Amino acid sequence: MDFAQLPAPSKVSAWLDMDALDHNIELVNQKTQAVKLRIATKSIRSIDVLRYIQKKTPHFIGLMSYSAAESLYLLQNGFDNILCAYPTLDTQSVVETLKYTQQGATMIWMADRIEHLRLLDEIGEEHGQKIEVCLDINMSMPLPKLYFGTKRSALMRKSDVKKLMEKAGGLSHINLDAVMGYEAQIAGLAEHIPGKSLLTPAIKVLKTGSKKQVSRRRASIVRWITEQWYQLKLVNGGGSGSMDFTSCQPEVTEITVGSAYYKPAYFDYMESMQPFLPAAGFVLPVTRQPEKGVVTCQGGGFIASGAVSADKAPVVHYPKGLSLLPDEGFGEVQTPFSVDNEVIKQGNMPRIGEAVWCRHAKAGELAEHFNELVCYRDNAPVIADGTAQVMTTYRGQGQCFH
Ligand SMILES: Cc1ncc(COP(=O)(O)O)c(C=O)c1O
């Protein structure tokens, strides 16, 4: 997009570059065509955008949701084949999904402990229905002094899975016939984190070692379950940063992708994401100029989740030559930027009423701050899909999921 040409919104709002989104959808499709594709809803958080991507994805198989209440909402909105990726204790929402599965919808819940399985089994028994369950295999690489990966699932070794399967033997209202092995340390960790360039070679070496381990562990657990227990309906793996790797792993039947569609700022620091284009962000109007080389915008404090560090802050996308003030950062309701001398000399000092286009560090979290994404194509607001120039977010539909 030529941001200089775009009509500047007068209020803080979110933007979606439809040309960039189309480019990213096409690229995801090329990279993942060997397997089925599941969209990570947490990285989109908009029914409109999910439908848009689904329509353009021939090997789309379903959604990966992030909470039970959200899964129910997706079923209510006509989606099918939902894999809820994180174990839930929200009995009420699980029960409410049963009327959809009774009518033939597929809804799969995640588990890695007997408590998760017992809860689902009790619900199944009470409602006279079998509940579909997926086992989450921990793909992290524990080293003597470093844990390379995420601490989520208790199932890392075959023996962990075996123990759980044995304990689950008496549970007659669950179908345990899916496996997820998400290699977060490959798919979601950037190599070039700002201010931490000394870590780059170590992260690359660790990623290479971890890929070998992931291939071995996921394949051998899948083989073992298939031989000892039963045929699996699906083996899910991967994320945006591991598309090339995960899509060619023989044991994987489907990959999950979310962040690649918006390509938020954190993914700029990841080598595998370079061909993707920034497609979403927010715009802050310049409302003040406290001194010669500084402009202050309204809004801005949309910091991403994760370990607290500079790479969780938004970045300025346009215009160039604006830097954050380290003592203030992206503020709660106002954000000052210092303007490069060169920019001032060229007479390009941003004026009151002009827009500063920014990008969030993470994908779906952007949508938590705005009711709608204003769509642009060919340097103008555009009717994206249907009748509106906006795509409504979960928040815009009054929804809030955790
Ligand atoms: C279980 C799981 N699968 C896949 C992903 C990949 O999502 P994305 O493509 O948005 O990075 C994530 C992200 O955290 C995840 O938790």
GROMACS .gro file of C-alpha atoms and ligand atoms in nm:
model
  418
    1MET     CA    1   0.000   0.000   0.000
    2ASP     CA    2   0.117   0.352  -0.066
    3PHE     CA    3   0.048   0.489   0.280
    4ALA     CA    4   0.124   0.845   0.169
    5GLN     CA    5  -0.181   0.832  -0.064
    6LEU     CA    6  -0.426   0.674   0.179
    7PRO     CA    7  -0.700   0.883   0.333
    8ALA     CA    8  -0.599   0.916   0.699
    9PRO     CA    9  -0.862   0.799   0.945
   10SER     CA   10  -0.937   1.072   1.200
   11LYS     CA   11  -0.956   0.825   1.486
   12VAL     CA   12  -0.745   0.538   1.618
   13SER     CA   13  -0.846   0.237   1.410
   14ALA     CA   14  -0.719  -0.093   1.271
   15TRP     CA   15  -0.634  -0.158   0.904
   16LEU     CA   16  -0.624  -0.463   0.682
   17ASP     CA   17  -0.435  -0.455   0.352
   18MET     CA   18  -0.636  -0.695   0.134
   19ASP     CA   19  -0.366  -0.717  -0.135
   20ALA     CA   20  -0.110  -0.822   0.127
   21LEU     CA   21  -0.358  -1.063   0.284
   22ASP     CA   22  -0.421  -1.224  -0.057
   23HIS     CA   23  -0.046  -1.252  -0.114
   24ASN     CA   24  -0.003  -1.422   0.225
   25ILE     CA   25  -0.293  -1.663   0.167
   26GLU     CA   26  -0.143  -1.764  -0.168
   27LEU     CA   27   0.200  -1.819  -0.010
   28VAL     CA   28   0.059  -2.025   0.278
   29ASN     CA   29  -0.131  -2.237   0.023
   30GLN     CA   30   0.184  -2.299  -0.182
   31LYS     CA   31   0.395  -2.392   0.119
   32THR     CA   32   0.142  -2.622   0.285
   33GLN     CA   33  -0.027  -2.794  -0.010
   34ALA     CA   34   0.117  -3.135   0.084
   35VAL     CA   35  -0.103  -3.149   0.397
   36LYS     CA   36  -0.446  -3.023   0.510
   37LEU     CA   37  -0.466  -2.674   0.655
   38ARG     CA   38  -0.623  -2.565   0.982
   39ILE     CA   39  -0.644  -2.192   1.061
   40ALA     CA   40  -0.536  -2.078   1.409
   41THR     CA   41  -0.829  -1.858   1.513
   42LYS     CA   42  -0.634  -1.697   1.799
   43SER     CA   43  -0.420  -1.527   1.534
   44ILE     CA   44  -0.722  -1.391   1.340
   45ARG     CA   45  -1.009  -1.328   1.588
   46SER     CA   46  -1.260  -1.228   1.322
   47ILE     CA   47  -1.535  -1.445   1.173
   48ASP     CA   48  -1.527  -1.230   0.855
   49VAL     CA   49  -1.153  -1.279   0.804
   50LEU     CA   50  -1.172  -1.652   0.882
   51ARG     CA   51  -1.443  -1.693   0.616
   52TYR     CA   52  -1.240  -1.488   0.370
   53ILE     CA   53  -0.928  -1.707   0.415
   54GLN     CA   54  -1.133  -2.029   0.412
   55LYS     CA   55  -1.284  -1.941   0.071
   56LYS     CA   56  -0.937  -1.896  -0.079
   57THR     CA   57  -0.782  -2.210   0.071
   58PRO     CA   58  -0.853  -2.528  -0.127
   59HIS     CA   59  -0.697  -2.762   0.131
   60PHE     CA   60  -0.871  -2.595   0.431
   61ILE     CA   61  -0.991  -2.861   0.672
   62GLY     CA   62  -1.104  -2.668   0.978
   63LEU     CA   63  -1.014  -2.434   1.261
   64MET     CA   64  -0.787  -2.451   1.563
   65SER     CA   65  -0.970  -2.266   1.841
   66TYR     CA   66  -0.833  -2.145   2.174
   67SER     CA   67  -1.118  -2.178   2.423
   68ALA     CA   68  -1.432  -2.383   2.471
   69ALA     CA   69  -1.658  -2.077   2.461
   70GLU     CA   70  -1.490  -1.965   2.139
   71SER     CA   71  -1.531  -2.314   1.990
   72LEU     CA   72  -1.904  -2.295   2.061
   73TYR     CA   73  -1.919  -1.950   1.900
   74LEU     CA   74  -1.747  -2.086   1.588
   75LEU     CA   75  -1.997  -2.374   1.566
   76GLN     CA   76  -2.283  -2.124   1.610
   77ASN     CA   77  -2.137  -1.929   1.318
   78GLY     CA   78  -2.150  -2.232   1.090
   79PHE     CA   79  -1.790  -2.356   1.109
   80ASP     CA   80  -1.718  -2.727   1.135
   81ASN     CA   81  -1.416  -2.942   1.229
   82ILE     CA   82  -1.282  -2.747   1.522
   83LEU     CA   83  -0.980  -2.856   1.721
   84CYS     CA   84  -0.962  -2.672   2.053
   85ALA     CA   85  -0.585  -2.662   2.109
   86TYR     CA   86  -0.572  -2.605   2.483
   87PRO     CA   87  -0.733  -2.821   2.754
   88THR     CA   88  -1.053  -2.675   2.898
   89LEU     CA   89  -1.236  -2.695   3.229
   90ASP     CA   90  -1.535  -2.501   3.091
   91THR     CA   91  -1.792  -2.779   3.123
   92GLN     CA   92  -2.084  -2.555   3.032
   93SER     CA   93  -1.942  -2.461   2.690
   94VAL     CA   94  -1.840  -2.819   2.613
   95VAL     CA   95  -2.196  -2.934   2.690
   96GLU     CA   96  -2.338  -2.663   2.466
   97THR     CA   97  -2.129  -2.788   2.172
   98LEU     CA   98  -2.292  -3.132   2.194
   99LYS     CA   99  -2.604  -3.030   2.004
  100TYR     CA  100  -2.378  -2.946   1.708
  101THR     CA  101  -2.183  -3.273   1.725
  102GLN     CA  102  -2.513  -3.464   1.750
  103GLN     CA  103  -2.602  -3.304   1.417
  104GLY     CA  104  -2.273  -3.424   1.265
  105ALA     CA  105  -2.025  -3.145   1.339
  106THR     CA  106  -1.670  -3.238   1.442
  107MET     CA  107  -1.544  -3.091   1.766
  108ILE     CA  108  -1.218  -3.220   1.917
  109TRP     CA  109  -1.087  -3.133   2.263
  110MET     CA  110  -0.722  -3.128   2.379
  111ALA     CA  111  -0.584  -3.330   2.669
  112ASP     CA  112  -0.254  -3.428   2.822
  113ARG     CA  113  -0.360  -3.539   3.172
  114ILE     CA  114  -0.609  -3.783   3.314
  115GLU     CA  115  -0.805  -3.493   3.474
  116HIS     CA  116  -0.879  -3.354   3.126
  117LEU     CA  117  -0.992  -3.693   3.002
  118ARG     CA  118  -1.211  -3.768   3.306
  119LEU     CA  119  -1.391  -3.437   3.274
  120LEU     CA  120  -1.470  -3.499   2.907
  121ASP     CA  121  -1.567  -3.859   2.975
  122GLU     CA  122  -1.809  -3.751   3.251
  123ILE     CA  123  -1.973  -3.503   3.015
  124GLY     CA  124  -1.997  -3.772   2.746
  125GLU     CA  125  -2.149  -4.022   2.987
  126GLU     CA  126  -2.400  -3.774   3.126
  127HIS     CA  127  -2.518  -3.683   2.776
  128GLY     CA  128  -2.491  -4.029   2.622
  129GLN     CA  129  -2.239  -3.920   2.359
  130LYS     CA  130  -1.878  -4.001   2.272
  131ILE     CA  131  -1.645  -3.701   2.285
  132GLU     CA  132  -1.351  -3.663   2.047
  133VAL     CA  133  -1.014  -3.603   2.214
  134CYS     CA  134  -0.667  -3.514   2.085
  135LEU     CA  135  -0.346  -3.579   2.280
  136ASP     CA  136  -0.102  -3.289   2.299
  137ILE     CA  137   0.255  -3.419   2.272
  138ASN     CA  138   0.523  -3.187   2.409
  139MET     CA  139   0.773  -3.118   2.128
  140SER     CA  140   1.017  -2.914   2.339
  141MET     CA  141   1.387  -2.993   2.366
  142PRO     CA  142   1.504  -3.006   2.728
  143LEU     CA  143   1.881  -2.965   2.758
  144PRO     CA  144   2.093  -2.982   3.076
  145LYS     CA  145   2.087  -2.606   3.137
  146LEU     CA  146   1.826  -2.487   2.893
  147TYR     CA  147   1.469  -2.581   2.814
  148PHE     CA  148   1.421  -2.506   2.443
  149GLY     CA  149   1.046  -2.497   2.396
  150THR     CA  150   0.722  -2.435   2.581
  151LYS     CA  151   0.595  -2.576   2.910
  152ARG     CA  152   0.243  -2.694   2.833
  153SER     CA  153   0.192  -3.064   2.788
  154ALA     CA  154   0.296  -3.333   3.038
  155LEU     CA  155   0.335  -3.586   2.753
  156MET     CA  156   0.686  -3.587   2.616
  157ARG     CA  157   0.794  -3.951   2.601
  158LYS     CA  158   0.625  -4.265   2.477
  159SER     CA  159   0.614  -4.383   2.838
  160ASP     CA  160   0.410  -4.070   2.934
  161VAL     CA  161   0.158  -4.148   2.660
  162LYS     CA  162   0.149  -4.515   2.757
  163LYS     CA  163   0.072  -4.433   3.122
  164LEU     CA  164  -0.206  -4.194   3.022
  165MET     CA  165  -0.357  -4.444   2.777
  166GLU     CA  166  -0.357  -4.711   3.046
  167LYS     CA  167  -0.525  -4.482   3.298
  168ALA     CA  168  -0.779  -4.384   3.031
  169GLY     CA  169  -0.858  -4.749   2.956
  170GLY     CA  170  -1.183  -4.747   3.155
  171LEU     CA  171  -1.317  -4.425   3.005
  172SER     CA  172  -1.587  -4.532   2.764
  173HIS     CA  173  -1.723  -4.195   2.648
  174ILE     CA  174  -1.415  -4.051   2.481
  175ASN     CA  175  -1.253  -4.129   2.147
  176LEU     CA  176  -0.879  -4.076   2.180
  177ASP     CA  177  -0.783  -4.084   1.817
  178ALA     CA  178  -0.600  -3.761   1.735
  179VAL     CA  179  -0.253  -3.627   1.813
  180MET     CA  180  -0.108  -3.277   1.810
  181GLY     CA  181   0.266  -3.210   1.834
  182TYR     CA  182   0.327  -2.835   1.806
  183GLU     CA  183   0.694  -2.745   1.764
  184ALA     CA  184   0.662  -2.393   1.914
  185GLN     CA  185   1.037  -2.336   1.942
  186ILE     CA  186   1.068  -2.374   1.563
  187ALA     CA  187   0.737  -2.223   1.449
  188GLY     CA  188   0.709  -1.930   1.686
  189LEU     CA  189   1.059  -1.822   1.789
  190ALA     CA  190   1.240  -1.551   1.592
  191GLU     CA  191   1.613  -1.578   1.522
  192HIS     CA  192   1.680  -1.204   1.492
  193ILE     CA  193   1.533  -1.049   1.806
  194PRO     CA  194   1.614  -0.675   1.823
  195GLY     CA  195   1.893  -0.600   2.070
  196LYS     CA  196   1.975  -0.970   2.107
  197SER     CA  197   2.184  -1.036   1.795
  198LEU     CA  198   2.438  -1.236   1.998
  199LEU     CA  199   2.168  -1.501   2.046
  200THR     CA  200   2.105  -1.549   1.672
  201PRO     CA  201   2.367  -1.821   1.603
  202ALA     CA  202   2.265  -2.015   1.917
  203ILE     CA  203   1.894  -2.000   1.826
  204LYS     CA  204   1.972  -2.126   1.474
  205VAL     CA  205   2.177  -2.420   1.605
  206LEU     CA  206   1.907  -2.506   1.859
  207LYS     CA  207   1.635  -2.492   1.592
  208THR     CA  208   1.832  -2.730   1.368
  209GLY     CA  209   1.886  -2.976   1.652
  210SER     CA  210   1.526  -2.946   1.763
  211LYS     CA  211   1.390  -3.021   1.414
  212LYS     CA  212   1.569  -3.357   1.417
  213GLN     CA  213   1.428  -3.437   1.759
  214VAL     CA  214   1.074  -3.326   1.664
  215SER     CA  215   1.079  -3.547   1.351
  216ARG     CA  216   1.193  -3.850   1.551
  217ARG     CA  217   0.967  -3.802   1.855
  218ARG     CA  218   0.643  -3.713   1.677
  219ALA     CA  219   0.684  -3.989   1.418
  220SER     CA  220   0.775  -4.256   1.670
  221ILE     CA  221   0.489  -4.171   1.909
  222VAL     CA  222   0.242  -4.169   1.618
  223ARG     CA  223   0.376  -4.505   1.494
  224TRP     CA  224   0.358  -4.652   1.842
  225ILE     CA  225  -0.002  -4.535   1.906
  226THR     CA  226  -0.109  -4.670   1.568
  227GLU     CA  227   0.052  -5.009   1.628
  228GLN     CA  228  -0.049  -5.049   1.994
  229TRP     CA  229  -0.386  -4.881   2.006
  230TYR     CA  230  -0.568  -4.759   1.700
  231GLN     CA  231  -0.559  -4.565   1.376
  232LEU     CA  232  -0.534  -4.189   1.425
  233LYS     CA  233  -0.782  -3.956   1.254
  234LEU     CA  234  -0.538  -3.669   1.247
  235VAL     CA  235  -0.183  -3.569   1.338
  236ASN     CA  236  -0.156  -3.192   1.371
  237GLY     CA  237   0.168  -2.998   1.382
  238GLY     CA  238   0.333  -2.673   1.305
  239GLY     CA  239   0.261  -2.308   1.287
  240SER     CA  240   0.343  -2.007   1.072
  241GLY     CA  241   0.718  -2.018   1.123
  242SER     CA  242   0.756  -2.390   1.045
  243MET     CA  243   0.547  -2.431   0.728
  244ASP     CA  244   0.833  -2.564   0.512
  245PHE     CA  245   0.950  -2.807   0.781
  246THR     CA  246   0.616  -2.936   0.914
  247SER     CA  247   0.445  -2.980   0.577
  248CYS     CA  248   0.699  -3.240   0.468
  249GLN     CA  249   0.699  -3.450   0.785
  250PRO     CA  250   0.548  -3.787   0.683
  251GLU     CA  251   0.358  -3.844   1.009
  252VAL     CA  252   0.178  -3.505   0.989
  253THR     CA  253  -0.165  -3.501   0.824
  254GLU     CA  254  -0.244  -3.133   0.884
  255ILE     CA  255  -0.069  -2.808   0.971
  256THR     CA  256  -0.203  -2.509   1.165
  257VAL     CA  257  -0.132  -2.157   1.038
  258GLY     CA  258  -0.256  -1.825   1.173
  259SER     CA  259  -0.005  -1.544   1.219
  260ALA     CA  260   0.132  -1.566   0.865
  261TYR     CA  261  -0.189  -1.412   0.729
  262TYR     CA  262  -0.147  -1.077   0.908
  263LYS     CA  263   0.232  -1.109   0.944
  264PRO     CA  264   0.266  -0.904   1.263
  265ALA     CA  265   0.589  -0.729   1.363
  266TYR     CA  266   0.743  -1.011   1.570
  267PHE     CA  267   0.745  -1.229   1.257
  268ASP     CA  268   0.969  -0.972   1.081
  269TYR     CA  269   1.249  -1.111   1.299
  270MET     CA  270   1.195  -1.470   1.176
  271GLU     CA  271   1.388  -1.589   0.868
  272SER     CA  272   1.119  -1.822   0.733
  273MET     CA  273   0.864  -1.538   0.730
  274GLN     CA  274   1.052  -1.300   0.502
  275PRO     CA  275   0.842  -1.359   0.186
  276PHE     CA  276   0.522  -1.265   0.371
  277LEU     CA  277   0.383  -0.909   0.368
  278PRO     CA  278   0.260  -0.701   0.659
  279ALA     CA  279  -0.117  -0.709   0.619
  280ALA     CA  280  -0.267  -0.564   0.935
  281GLY     CA  281  -0.204  -0.299   1.195
  282PHE     CA  282  -0.345   0.013   1.350
  283VAL     CA  283  -0.328   0.380   1.273
  284LEU     CA  284  -0.267   0.660   1.522
  285PRO     CA  285  -0.358   1.020   1.433
  286VAL     CA  286  -0.098   1.286   1.513
  287THR     CA  287  -0.276   1.520   1.756
  288ARG     CA  288   0.004   1.720   1.916
  289GLN     CA  289   0.355   1.860   1.865
  290PRO     CA  290   0.510   1.931   2.204
  291GLU     CA  291   0.842   2.053   2.058
  292LYS     CA  292   1.027   2.093   1.729
  293GLY     CA  293   1.134   1.733   1.661
  294VAL     CA  294   0.855   1.546   1.839
  295VAL     CA  295   0.499   1.454   1.741
  296THR     CA  296   0.248   1.294   1.976
  297CYS     CA  297  -0.027   1.062   1.859
  298GLN     CA  298  -0.351   0.963   2.019
  299GLY     CA  299  -0.363   0.599   2.143
  300GLY     CA  300  -0.103   0.330   2.099
  301GLY     CA  301  -0.042   0.110   2.403
  302PHE     CA  302  -0.111  -0.220   2.234
  303ILE     CA  303   0.170  -0.432   2.375
  304ALA     CA  304   0.185  -0.805   2.293
  305SER     CA  305   0.182  -1.097   2.537
  306GLY     CA  306   0.484  -1.311   2.620
  307ALA     CA  307   0.809  -1.250   2.808
  308VAL     CA  308   0.832  -0.874   2.863
  309SER     CA  309   1.082  -0.726   2.616
  310ALA     CA  310   1.115  -0.468   2.337
  311ASP     CA  311   1.005  -0.713   2.066
  312LYS     CA  312   0.653  -0.715   2.218
  313ALA     CA  313   0.602  -0.345   2.137
  314PRO     CA  314   0.435  -0.236   1.812
  315VAL     CA  315   0.651  -0.095   1.532
  316VAL     CA  316   0.595   0.213   1.315
  317HIS     CA  317   0.523   0.102   0.958
  318TYR     CA  318   0.480   0.444   0.795
  319PRO     CA  319   0.618   0.711   0.778
  320LYS     CA  320   0.983   0.622   0.814
  321GLY     CA  321   1.206   0.823   1.048
  322LEU     CA  322   0.993   0.811   1.363
  323SER     CA  323   1.141   0.664   1.682
  324LEU     CA  324   0.981   0.583   2.013
  325LEU     CA  325   1.089   0.778   2.319
  326PRO     CA  326   1.242   0.514   2.549
  327ASP     CA  327   1.098   0.679   2.863
  328GLU     CA  328   0.743   0.665   2.729
  329GLY     CA  329   0.709   0.388   2.470
  330PHE     CA  330   0.365   0.320   2.324
  331GLY     CA  331   0.156   0.499   2.588
  332GLU     CA  332  -0.179   0.412   2.739
  333VAL     CA  333  -0.367   0.681   2.543
  334GLN     CA  334  -0.090   0.889   2.382
  335THR     CA  335   0.236   0.801   2.207
  336PRO     CA  336   0.513   1.052   2.133
  337PHE     CA  337   0.766   0.992   1.855
  338SER     CA  338   1.088   1.179   1.786
  339VAL     CA  339   1.131   1.266   1.418
  340ASP     CA  340   1.467   1.222   1.238
  341ASN     CA  341   1.646   1.545   1.148
  342GLU     CA  342   1.662   1.432   0.784
  343VAL     CA  343   1.282   1.402   0.771
  344ILE     CA  344   1.246   1.752   0.921
  345LYS     CA  345   1.504   1.899   0.678
  346GLN     CA  346   1.313   1.752   0.382
  347GLY     CA  347   0.999   1.927   0.508
  348ASN     CA  348   0.825   1.597   0.587
  349MET     CA  349   0.754   1.657   0.954
  350PRO     CA  350   0.420   1.480   1.021
  351ARG     CA  351   0.146   1.739   1.069
  352ILE     CA  352  -0.148   1.745   1.308
  353GLY     CA  353  -0.419   1.526   1.157
  354GLU     CA  354  -0.178   1.306   0.962
  355ALA     CA  355  -0.159   0.936   1.037
  356VAL     CA  356   0.113   0.712   1.178
  357TRP     CA  357   0.059   0.354   1.056
  358CYS     CA  358   0.178   0.092   1.305
  359ARG     CA  359   0.185  -0.285   1.339
  360HIS     CA  360   0.119  -0.495   1.647
  361ALA     CA  361   0.387  -0.746   1.750
  362LYS     CA  362   0.137  -1.034   1.747
  363ALA     CA  363  -0.144  -1.124   1.510
  364GLY     CA  364  -0.475  -1.187   1.685
  365GLU     CA  365  -0.412  -0.959   1.980
  366LEU     CA  366  -0.453  -0.661   1.746
  367ALA     CA  367  -0.818  -0.758   1.706
  368GLU     CA  368  -0.874  -0.740   2.083
  369HIS     CA  369  -0.831  -0.362   2.069
  370PHE     CA  370  -1.061  -0.281   1.777
  371ASN     CA  371  -1.418  -0.356   1.676
  372GLU     CA  372  -1.335  -0.370   1.307
  373LEU     CA  373  -1.052  -0.383   1.056
  374VAL     CA  374  -1.088  -0.118   0.785
  375CYS     CA  375  -1.008  -0.287   0.451
  376TYR     CA  376  -0.787  -0.132   0.184
  377ARG     CA  377  -0.708  -0.241  -0.171
  378ASP     CA  378  -0.524  -0.049  -0.443
  379ASN     CA  379  -0.459   0.237  -0.202
  380ALA     CA  380  -0.822   0.299  -0.113
  381PRO     CA  381  -1.076   0.173   0.137
  382VAL     CA  382  -1.254  -0.113  -0.034
  383ILE     CA  383  -1.563  -0.325   0.001
  384ALA     CA  384  -1.383  -0.636   0.113
  385ASP     CA  385  -1.634  -0.911   0.113
  386GLY     CA  386  -2.006  -0.855   0.099
  387THR     CA  387  -2.120  -0.502   0.158
  388ALA     CA  388  -1.897  -0.342   0.418
  389GLN     CA  389  -1.561  -0.170   0.404
  390VAL     CA  390  -1.473  -0.337   0.731
  391MET     CA  391  -1.419  -0.684   0.869
  392THR     CA  392  -1.572  -0.714   1.215
  393THR     CA  393  -1.357  -0.860   1.493
  394TYR     CA  394  -1.471  -1.088   1.777
  395ARG     CA  395  -1.464  -0.777   1.994
  396GLY     CA  396  -1.684  -0.594   1.744
  397GLN     CA  397  -1.937  -0.875   1.785
  398GLY     CA  398  -1.924  -0.829   2.163
  399GLN     CA  399  -1.717  -1.143   2.215
  400CYS     CA  400  -1.425  -1.185   2.453
  401PHE     CA  401  -1.255  -1.524   2.486
  402HIS     CA  402  -0.958  -1.635   2.696
  403LIG     C1  403  -0.108  -2.536   1.941
  403LIG     C2  404  -0.065  -2.433   1.842
  403LIG     N1  405  -0.059  -2.467   1.711
  403LIG     C3  406  -0.023  -2.378   1.618
  403LIG     C4  407   0.012  -2.249   1.653
  403LIG     C5  408   0.059  -2.157   1.542
  403LIG     O1  409  -0.007  -2.037   1.534
  403LIG     P1  410   0.053  -1.922   1.442
  403LIG     O2  411   0.057  -1.973   1.304
  403LIG     O3  412  -0.043  -1.811   1.462
  403LIG     O4  413   0.188  -1.888   1.493
  403LIG     C6  414   0.010  -2.210   1.788
  403LIG     C7  415   0.050  -2.076   1.829
  403LIG     O5  416   0.076  -2.044   1.942
  403LIG     C8  417  -0.030  -2.305   1.885
  403LIG     O6  418  -0.037  -2.275   2.016
   0.00000   0.00000   0.00000
